[in-house]
GROMACS .gro file of C-alpha atoms in nm:
model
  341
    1UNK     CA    1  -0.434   1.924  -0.031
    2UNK     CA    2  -0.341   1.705   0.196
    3UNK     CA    3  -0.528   1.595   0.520
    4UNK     CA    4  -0.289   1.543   0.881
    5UNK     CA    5  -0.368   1.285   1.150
    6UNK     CA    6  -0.114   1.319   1.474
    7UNK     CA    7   0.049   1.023   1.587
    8UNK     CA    8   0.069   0.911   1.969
    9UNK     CA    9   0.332   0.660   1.940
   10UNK     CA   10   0.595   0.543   1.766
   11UNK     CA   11   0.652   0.151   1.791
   12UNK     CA   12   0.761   0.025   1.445
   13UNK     CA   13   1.140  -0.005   1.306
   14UNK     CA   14   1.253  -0.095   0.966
   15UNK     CA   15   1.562  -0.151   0.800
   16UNK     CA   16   1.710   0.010   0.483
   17UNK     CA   17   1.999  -0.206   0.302
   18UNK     CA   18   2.092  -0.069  -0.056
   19UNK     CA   19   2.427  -0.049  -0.255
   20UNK     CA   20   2.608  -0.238   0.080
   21UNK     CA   21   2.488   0.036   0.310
   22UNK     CA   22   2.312  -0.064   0.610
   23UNK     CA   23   2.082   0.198   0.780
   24UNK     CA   24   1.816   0.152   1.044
   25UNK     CA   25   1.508   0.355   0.876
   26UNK     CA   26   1.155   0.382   1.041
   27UNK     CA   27   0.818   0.374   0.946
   28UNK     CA   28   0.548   0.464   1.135
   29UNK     CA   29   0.210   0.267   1.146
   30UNK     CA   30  -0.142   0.460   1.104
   31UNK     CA   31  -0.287   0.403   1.428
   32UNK     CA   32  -0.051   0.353   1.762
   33UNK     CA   33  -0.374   0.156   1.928
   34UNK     CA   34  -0.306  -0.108   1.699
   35UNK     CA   35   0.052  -0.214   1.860
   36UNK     CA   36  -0.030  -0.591   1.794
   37UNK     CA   37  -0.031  -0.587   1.436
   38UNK     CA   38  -0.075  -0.878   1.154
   39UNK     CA   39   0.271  -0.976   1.000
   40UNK     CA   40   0.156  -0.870   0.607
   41UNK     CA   41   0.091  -1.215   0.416
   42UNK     CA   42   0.124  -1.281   0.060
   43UNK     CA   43  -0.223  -1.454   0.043
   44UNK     CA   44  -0.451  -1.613  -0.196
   45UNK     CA   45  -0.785  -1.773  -0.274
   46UNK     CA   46  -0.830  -2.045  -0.579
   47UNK     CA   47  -1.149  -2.037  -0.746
   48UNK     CA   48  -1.343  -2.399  -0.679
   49UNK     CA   49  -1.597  -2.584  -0.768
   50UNK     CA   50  -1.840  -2.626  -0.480
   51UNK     CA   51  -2.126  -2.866  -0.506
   52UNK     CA   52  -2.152  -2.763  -0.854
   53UNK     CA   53  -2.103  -2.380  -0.829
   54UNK     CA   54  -1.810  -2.175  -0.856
   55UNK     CA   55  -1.666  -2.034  -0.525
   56UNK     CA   56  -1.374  -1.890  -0.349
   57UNK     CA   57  -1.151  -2.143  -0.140
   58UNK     CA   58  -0.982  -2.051   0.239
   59UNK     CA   59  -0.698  -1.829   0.289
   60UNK     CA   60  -0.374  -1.953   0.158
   61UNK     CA   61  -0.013  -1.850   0.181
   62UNK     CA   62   0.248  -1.811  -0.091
   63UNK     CA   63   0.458  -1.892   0.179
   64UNK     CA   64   0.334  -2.257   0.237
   65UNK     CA   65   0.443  -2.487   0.046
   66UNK     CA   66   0.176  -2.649   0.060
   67UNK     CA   67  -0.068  -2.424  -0.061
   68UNK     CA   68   0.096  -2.394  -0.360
   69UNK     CA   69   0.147  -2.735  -0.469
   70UNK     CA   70  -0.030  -2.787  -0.763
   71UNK     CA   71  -0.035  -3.159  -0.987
   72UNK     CA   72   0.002  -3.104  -1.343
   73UNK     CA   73  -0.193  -3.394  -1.433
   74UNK     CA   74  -0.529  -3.506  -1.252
   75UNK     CA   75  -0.643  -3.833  -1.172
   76UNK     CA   76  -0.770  -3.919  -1.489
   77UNK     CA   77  -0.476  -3.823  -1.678
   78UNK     CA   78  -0.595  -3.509  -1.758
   79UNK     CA   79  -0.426  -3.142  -1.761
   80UNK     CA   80  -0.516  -2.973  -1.447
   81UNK     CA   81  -0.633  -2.635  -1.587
   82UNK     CA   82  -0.481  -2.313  -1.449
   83UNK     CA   83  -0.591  -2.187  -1.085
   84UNK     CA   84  -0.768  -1.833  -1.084
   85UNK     CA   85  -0.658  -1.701  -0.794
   86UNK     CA   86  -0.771  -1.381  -0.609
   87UNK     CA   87  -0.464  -1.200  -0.436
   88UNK     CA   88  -0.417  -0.959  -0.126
   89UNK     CA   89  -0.182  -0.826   0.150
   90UNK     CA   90  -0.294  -0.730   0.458
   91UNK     CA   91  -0.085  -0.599   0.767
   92UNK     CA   92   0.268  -0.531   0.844
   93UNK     CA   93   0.508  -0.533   0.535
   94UNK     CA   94   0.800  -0.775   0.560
   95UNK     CA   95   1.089  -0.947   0.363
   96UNK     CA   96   0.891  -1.268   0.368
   97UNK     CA   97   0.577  -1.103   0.172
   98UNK     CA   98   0.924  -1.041  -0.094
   99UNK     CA   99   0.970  -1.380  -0.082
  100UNK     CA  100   0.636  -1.497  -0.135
  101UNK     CA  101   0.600  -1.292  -0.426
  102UNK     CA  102   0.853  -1.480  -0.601
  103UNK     CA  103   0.657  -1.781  -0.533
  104UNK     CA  104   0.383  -1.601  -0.697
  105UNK     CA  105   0.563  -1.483  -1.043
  106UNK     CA  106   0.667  -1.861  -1.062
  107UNK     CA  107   0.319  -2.015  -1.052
  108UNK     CA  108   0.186  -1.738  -1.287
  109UNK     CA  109   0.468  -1.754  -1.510
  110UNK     CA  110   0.507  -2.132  -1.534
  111UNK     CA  111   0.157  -2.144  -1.613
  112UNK     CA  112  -0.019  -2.270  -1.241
  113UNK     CA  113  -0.237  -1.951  -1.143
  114UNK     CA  114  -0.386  -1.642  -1.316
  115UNK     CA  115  -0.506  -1.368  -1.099
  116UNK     CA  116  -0.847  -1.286  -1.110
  117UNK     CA  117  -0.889  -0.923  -1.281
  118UNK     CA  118  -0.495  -0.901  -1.273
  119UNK     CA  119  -0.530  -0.745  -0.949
  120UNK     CA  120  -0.355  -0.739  -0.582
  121UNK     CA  121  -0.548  -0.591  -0.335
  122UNK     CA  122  -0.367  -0.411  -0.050
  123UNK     CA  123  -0.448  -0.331   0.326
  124UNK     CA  124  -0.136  -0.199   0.507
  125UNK     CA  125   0.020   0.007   0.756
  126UNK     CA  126   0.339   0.033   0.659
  127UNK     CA  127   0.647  -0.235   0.738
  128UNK     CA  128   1.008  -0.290   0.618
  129UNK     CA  129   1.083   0.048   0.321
  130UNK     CA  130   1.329  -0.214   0.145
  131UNK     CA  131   1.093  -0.466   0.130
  132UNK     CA  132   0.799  -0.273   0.017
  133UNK     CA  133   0.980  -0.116  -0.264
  134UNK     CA  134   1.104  -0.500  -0.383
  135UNK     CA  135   0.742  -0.589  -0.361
  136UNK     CA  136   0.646  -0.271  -0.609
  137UNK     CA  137   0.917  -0.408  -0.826
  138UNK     CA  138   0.783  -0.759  -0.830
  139UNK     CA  139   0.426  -0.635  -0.909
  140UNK     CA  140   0.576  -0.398  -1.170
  141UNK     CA  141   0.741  -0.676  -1.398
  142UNK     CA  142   0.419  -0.884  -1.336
  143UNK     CA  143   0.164  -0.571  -1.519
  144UNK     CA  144  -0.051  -0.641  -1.221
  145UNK     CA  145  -0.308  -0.345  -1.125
  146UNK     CA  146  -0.306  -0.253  -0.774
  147UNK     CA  147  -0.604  -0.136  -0.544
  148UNK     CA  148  -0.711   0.017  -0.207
  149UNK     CA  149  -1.049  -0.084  -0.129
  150UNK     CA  150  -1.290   0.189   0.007
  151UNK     CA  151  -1.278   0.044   0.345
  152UNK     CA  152  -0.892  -0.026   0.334
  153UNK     CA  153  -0.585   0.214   0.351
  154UNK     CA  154  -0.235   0.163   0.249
  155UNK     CA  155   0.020   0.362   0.417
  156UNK     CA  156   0.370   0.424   0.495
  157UNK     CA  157   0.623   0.154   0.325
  158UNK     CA  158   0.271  -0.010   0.176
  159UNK     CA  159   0.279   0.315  -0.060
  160UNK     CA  160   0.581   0.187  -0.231
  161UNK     CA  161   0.438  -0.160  -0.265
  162UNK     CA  162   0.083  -0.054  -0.422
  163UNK     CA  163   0.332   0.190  -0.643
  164UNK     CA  164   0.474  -0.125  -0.806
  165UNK     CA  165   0.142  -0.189  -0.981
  166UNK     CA  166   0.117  -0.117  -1.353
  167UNK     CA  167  -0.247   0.043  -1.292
  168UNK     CA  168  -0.356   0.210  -0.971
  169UNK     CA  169  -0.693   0.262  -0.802
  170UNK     CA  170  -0.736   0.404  -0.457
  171UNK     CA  171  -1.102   0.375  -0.326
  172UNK     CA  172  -1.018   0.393   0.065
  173UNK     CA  173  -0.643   0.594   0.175
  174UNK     CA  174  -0.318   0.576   0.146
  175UNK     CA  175  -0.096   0.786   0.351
  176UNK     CA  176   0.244   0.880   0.329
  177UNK     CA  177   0.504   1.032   0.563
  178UNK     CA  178   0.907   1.100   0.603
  179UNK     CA  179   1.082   0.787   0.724
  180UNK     CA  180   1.311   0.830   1.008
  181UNK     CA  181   1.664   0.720   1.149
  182UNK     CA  182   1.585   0.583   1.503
  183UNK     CA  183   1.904   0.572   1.624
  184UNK     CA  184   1.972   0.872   1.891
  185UNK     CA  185   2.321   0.848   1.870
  186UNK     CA  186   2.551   1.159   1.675
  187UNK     CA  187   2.742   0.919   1.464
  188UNK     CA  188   2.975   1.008   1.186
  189UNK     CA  189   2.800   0.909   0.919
  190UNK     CA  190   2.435   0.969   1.006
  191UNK     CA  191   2.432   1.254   0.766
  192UNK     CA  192   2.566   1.030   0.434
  193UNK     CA  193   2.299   0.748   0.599
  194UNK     CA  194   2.009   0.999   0.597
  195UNK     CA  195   2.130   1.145   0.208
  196UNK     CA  196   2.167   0.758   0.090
  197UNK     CA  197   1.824   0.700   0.238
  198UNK     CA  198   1.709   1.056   0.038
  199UNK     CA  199   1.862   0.893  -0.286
  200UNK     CA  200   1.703   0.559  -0.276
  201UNK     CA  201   1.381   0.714  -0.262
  202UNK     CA  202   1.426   0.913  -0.570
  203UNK     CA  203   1.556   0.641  -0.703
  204UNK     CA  204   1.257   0.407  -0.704
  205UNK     CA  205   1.041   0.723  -0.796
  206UNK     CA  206   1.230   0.736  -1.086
  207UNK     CA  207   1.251   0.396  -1.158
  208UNK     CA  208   0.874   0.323  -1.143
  209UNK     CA  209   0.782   0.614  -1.339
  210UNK     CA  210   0.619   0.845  -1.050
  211UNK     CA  211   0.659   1.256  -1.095
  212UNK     CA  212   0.978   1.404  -0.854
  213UNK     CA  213   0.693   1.578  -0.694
  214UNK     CA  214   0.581   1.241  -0.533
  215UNK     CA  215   0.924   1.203  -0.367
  216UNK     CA  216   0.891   1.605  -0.216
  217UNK     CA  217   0.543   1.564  -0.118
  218UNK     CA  218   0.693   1.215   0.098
  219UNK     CA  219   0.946   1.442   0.270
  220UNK     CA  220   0.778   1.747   0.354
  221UNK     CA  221   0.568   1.511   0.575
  222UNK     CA  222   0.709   1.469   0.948
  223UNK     CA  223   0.789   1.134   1.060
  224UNK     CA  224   0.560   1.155   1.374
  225UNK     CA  225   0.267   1.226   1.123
  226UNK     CA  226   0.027   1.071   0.876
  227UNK     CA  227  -0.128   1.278   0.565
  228UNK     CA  228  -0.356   1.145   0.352
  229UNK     CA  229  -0.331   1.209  -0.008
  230UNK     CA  230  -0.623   1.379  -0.162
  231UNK     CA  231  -0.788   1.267  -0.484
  232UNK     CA  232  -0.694   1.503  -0.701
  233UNK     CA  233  -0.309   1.439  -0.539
  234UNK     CA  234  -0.339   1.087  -0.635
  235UNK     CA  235  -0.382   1.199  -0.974
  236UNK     CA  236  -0.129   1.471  -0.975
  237UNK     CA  237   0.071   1.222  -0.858
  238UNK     CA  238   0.032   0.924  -1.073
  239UNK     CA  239  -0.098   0.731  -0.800
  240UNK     CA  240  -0.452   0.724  -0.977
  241UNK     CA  241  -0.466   0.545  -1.286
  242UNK     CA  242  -0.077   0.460  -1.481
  243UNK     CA  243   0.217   0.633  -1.487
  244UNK     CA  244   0.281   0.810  -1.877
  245UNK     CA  245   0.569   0.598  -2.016
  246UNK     CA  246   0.344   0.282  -1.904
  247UNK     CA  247   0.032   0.420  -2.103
  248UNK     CA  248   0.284   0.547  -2.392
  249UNK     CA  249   0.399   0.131  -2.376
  250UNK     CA  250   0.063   0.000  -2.334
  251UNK     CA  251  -0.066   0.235  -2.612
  252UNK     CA  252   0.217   0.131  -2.868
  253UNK     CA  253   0.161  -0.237  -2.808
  254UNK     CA  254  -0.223  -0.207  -2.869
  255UNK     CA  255  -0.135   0.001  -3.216
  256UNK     CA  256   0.081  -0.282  -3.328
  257UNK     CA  257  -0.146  -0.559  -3.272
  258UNK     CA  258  -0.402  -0.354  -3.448
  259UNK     CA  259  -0.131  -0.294  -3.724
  260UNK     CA  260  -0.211   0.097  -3.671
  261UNK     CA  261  -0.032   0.403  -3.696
  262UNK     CA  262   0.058   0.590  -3.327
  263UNK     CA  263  -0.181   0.827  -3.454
  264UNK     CA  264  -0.446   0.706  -3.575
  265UNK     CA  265  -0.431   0.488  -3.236
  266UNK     CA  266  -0.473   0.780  -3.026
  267UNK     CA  267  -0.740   0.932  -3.232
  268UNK     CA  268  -0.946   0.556  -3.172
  269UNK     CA  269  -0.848   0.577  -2.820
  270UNK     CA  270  -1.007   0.969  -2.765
  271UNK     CA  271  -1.365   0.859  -2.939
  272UNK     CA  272  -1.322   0.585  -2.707
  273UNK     CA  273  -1.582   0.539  -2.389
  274UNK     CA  274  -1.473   0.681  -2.032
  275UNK     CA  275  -1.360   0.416  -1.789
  276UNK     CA  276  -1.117   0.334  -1.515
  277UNK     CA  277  -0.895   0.095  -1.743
  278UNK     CA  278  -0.984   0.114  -2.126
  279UNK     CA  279  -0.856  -0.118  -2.377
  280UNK     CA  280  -0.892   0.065  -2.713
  281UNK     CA  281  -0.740  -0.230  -2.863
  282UNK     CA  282  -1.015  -0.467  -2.751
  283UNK     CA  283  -1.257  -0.122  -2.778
  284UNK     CA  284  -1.354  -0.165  -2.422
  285UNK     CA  285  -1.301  -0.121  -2.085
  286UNK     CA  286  -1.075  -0.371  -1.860
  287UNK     CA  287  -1.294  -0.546  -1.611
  288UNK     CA  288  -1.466  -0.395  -1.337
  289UNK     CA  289  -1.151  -0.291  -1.087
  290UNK     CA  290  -1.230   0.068  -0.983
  291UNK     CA  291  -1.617  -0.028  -0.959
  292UNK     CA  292  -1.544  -0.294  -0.736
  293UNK     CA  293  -1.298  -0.055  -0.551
  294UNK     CA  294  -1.513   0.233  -0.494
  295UNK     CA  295  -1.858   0.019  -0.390
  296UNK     CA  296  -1.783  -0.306  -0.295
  297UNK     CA  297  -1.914  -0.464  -0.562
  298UNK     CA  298  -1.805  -0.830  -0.646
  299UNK     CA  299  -1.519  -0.906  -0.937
  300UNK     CA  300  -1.652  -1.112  -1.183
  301UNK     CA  301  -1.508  -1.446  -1.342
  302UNK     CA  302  -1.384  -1.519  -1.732
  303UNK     CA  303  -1.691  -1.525  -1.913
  304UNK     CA  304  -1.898  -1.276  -1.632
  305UNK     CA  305  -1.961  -1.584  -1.454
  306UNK     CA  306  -1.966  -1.418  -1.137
  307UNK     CA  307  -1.807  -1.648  -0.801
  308UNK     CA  308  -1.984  -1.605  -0.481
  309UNK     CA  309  -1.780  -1.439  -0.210
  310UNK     CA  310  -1.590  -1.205  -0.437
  311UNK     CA  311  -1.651  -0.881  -0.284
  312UNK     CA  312  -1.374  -0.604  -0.328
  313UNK     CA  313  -1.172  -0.409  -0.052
  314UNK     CA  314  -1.236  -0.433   0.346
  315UNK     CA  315  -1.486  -0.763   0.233
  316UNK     CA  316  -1.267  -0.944   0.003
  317UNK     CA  317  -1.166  -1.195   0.249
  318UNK     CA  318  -1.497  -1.416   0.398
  319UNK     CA  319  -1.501  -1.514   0.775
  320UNK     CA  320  -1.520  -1.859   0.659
  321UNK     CA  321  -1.527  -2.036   0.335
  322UNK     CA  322  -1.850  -2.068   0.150
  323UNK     CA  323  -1.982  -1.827   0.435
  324UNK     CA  324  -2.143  -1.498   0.465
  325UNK     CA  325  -1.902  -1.231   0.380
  326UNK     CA  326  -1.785  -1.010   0.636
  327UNK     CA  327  -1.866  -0.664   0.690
  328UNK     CA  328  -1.524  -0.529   0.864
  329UNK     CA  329  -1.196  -0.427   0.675
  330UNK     CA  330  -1.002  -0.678   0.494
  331UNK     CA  331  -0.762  -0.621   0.763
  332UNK     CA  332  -1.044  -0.791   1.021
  333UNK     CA  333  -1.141  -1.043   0.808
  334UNK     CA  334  -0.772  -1.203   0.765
  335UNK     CA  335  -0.734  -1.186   1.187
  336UNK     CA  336  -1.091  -1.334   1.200
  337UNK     CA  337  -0.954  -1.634   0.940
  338UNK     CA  338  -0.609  -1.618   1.059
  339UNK     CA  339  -0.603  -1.492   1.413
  340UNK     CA  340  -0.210  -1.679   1.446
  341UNK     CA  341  -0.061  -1.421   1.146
   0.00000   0.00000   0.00000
């Protein structure tokens, strides 16, 4: 089941633009005391070396250019080695966070950045549906993992962003709700509007490998409310853990680099430990995500050489680099950094 929470206000529009169809569509935010909200950023720590110990750097934007400037060769000559980089979203979803991530893809494809525990980190209350769905896309050809820290939520068109990762963990809430046509007037073709809106949805359900039940579940919800989805939802929905043709491709790449039989495969993988993310190729789990989701705990770096300042969800950002990590949501912490976003 599901739990409601009433909302007071409405004061968030989006835009839906698919197939050459333009069709005002609107999301609503969590919380209508929150009417001056953070403009969602694309944003990213490097890992440094600080008088001789590893740390994370300040806030930077895939949208600056230059924040992501990086020299191929240093100084000396020498290859500059790739950036680790620890990436999150937090606030109001727009086309510019779609943008960003194709800065992103670029640096990790051309060999600039790896992120940290292949992991984006989300903290959202909703934004633009079009854009949030292009973001799930762009994490989805990436094989990132996705989370929702414990002291985070993700909700409305953030949903469709966190559904774009490979992996999913959900430590805090994510909510979901109808979206809505706020235009008043009776015009001709509100009704085809509202039925193309109806069939993009399925659409990207489909597309990203989510159960039709997801999409139902979405619409059953009234626009002027919020439900959050339970835990055992999450599950039933996919939205816990991956999606069954991404385990059945994950699976059948593992058997071939083992040179081993679907099969016998599976049979490795059930005598295998319980975790959140197992690797029965490698015969162990994949890092420490849903750990680090669920209590806050700190991701560690290649080799368990743990950074300073790496704590999960609501405390992944710091109130200042090299300083005392916040206690607030990760939500706080950017406005605290980054009061202008």
């Amino acid at each position: 089941m599901f739990g409601k929470h009433n909302l007071g206000q409405v004061f968030n529009l989006h835009s839906l633009r698919r197939h050459g169809l333009a069709a005002a569509v609107a999301l609503l935010p969590v919380l209508a005391l929150q009417s001056v909200d953070l403009r969602a950023e694309l944003l990213f720590r490097s890992a440094e070396q600080v008088n001789g110990q590893q740390r994370w750097s300040a806030i930077r934007k895939y949208s600056d250019p230059a924040d992501t400037a990086y020299a191929r060769v240093s100084a000396d000559g020498a290859l500059v080695p790739v950036q680790e980089v620890r990436v999150f979203v937090s606030g109001e979803i727009t086309r510019q966070d779609v943008d960003s991530a194709g800065v992103m893809a670029g640096l990790l494809k051309g060999g600039r950045q790896k992120i940290a525990g292949n992991t984006v980190w989300l903290a959202s209350n909703g934004g633009d549906i079009d854009a949030g769905m292009e973001l799930g896309r762009v994490l989805r050809s990436l094989g990132v993992y996705t989370v929702i820290g414990k002291n985070d939520q993700c909700l409305s068109a953030c949903v469709f962003a966190f559904m774009g990762g490979e992996r999913r963990s959900v430590s805090g809430r994510l909510g979901i709700h109808r979206p809505y046509f706020p235009i008043t007037q009776d015009t001709a073709d509100r009704a085809a509007r509202f039925r193309h809106l109806e069939g993009t949805l399925k659409e990207f359900v489909e597309e990203l490998d989510f159960p039709a039940s997801l999409y139902e579940a979405v619409m059953l919800v009234p626009p002027e409310s919020m439900q959050f989805v339970a835990p055992a939802d999450l599950r039933r929905f996919y939205l816990e853990g991956i999606s069954p043709l991404s385990e059945d491709m994950v699976d059948a790449a593992a058997a071939k680099r083992l040179g081993m039989s679907m099969f016998d495969y599976l049979q490795r993988k059930a005598r295998a430990p319980a975790c959140a993310f197992f690797d029965a190729a490698e015969g162990r789990c994949e890092g420490k995500v849903k750990e680090a989701a669920a209590d806050g705990s700190a991701l560690d770096a290649p080799g368990d050489a743990q950074i300073p300042g790496t704590a999960s969800e609501g405390r992944a950002v710091q109130r200042a680099a090299g300083g005392d990590l916040s206690h607030g949501t990760l939500r706080d912490s950017v406005r605290s950094a980054h009061g202008s976003l």
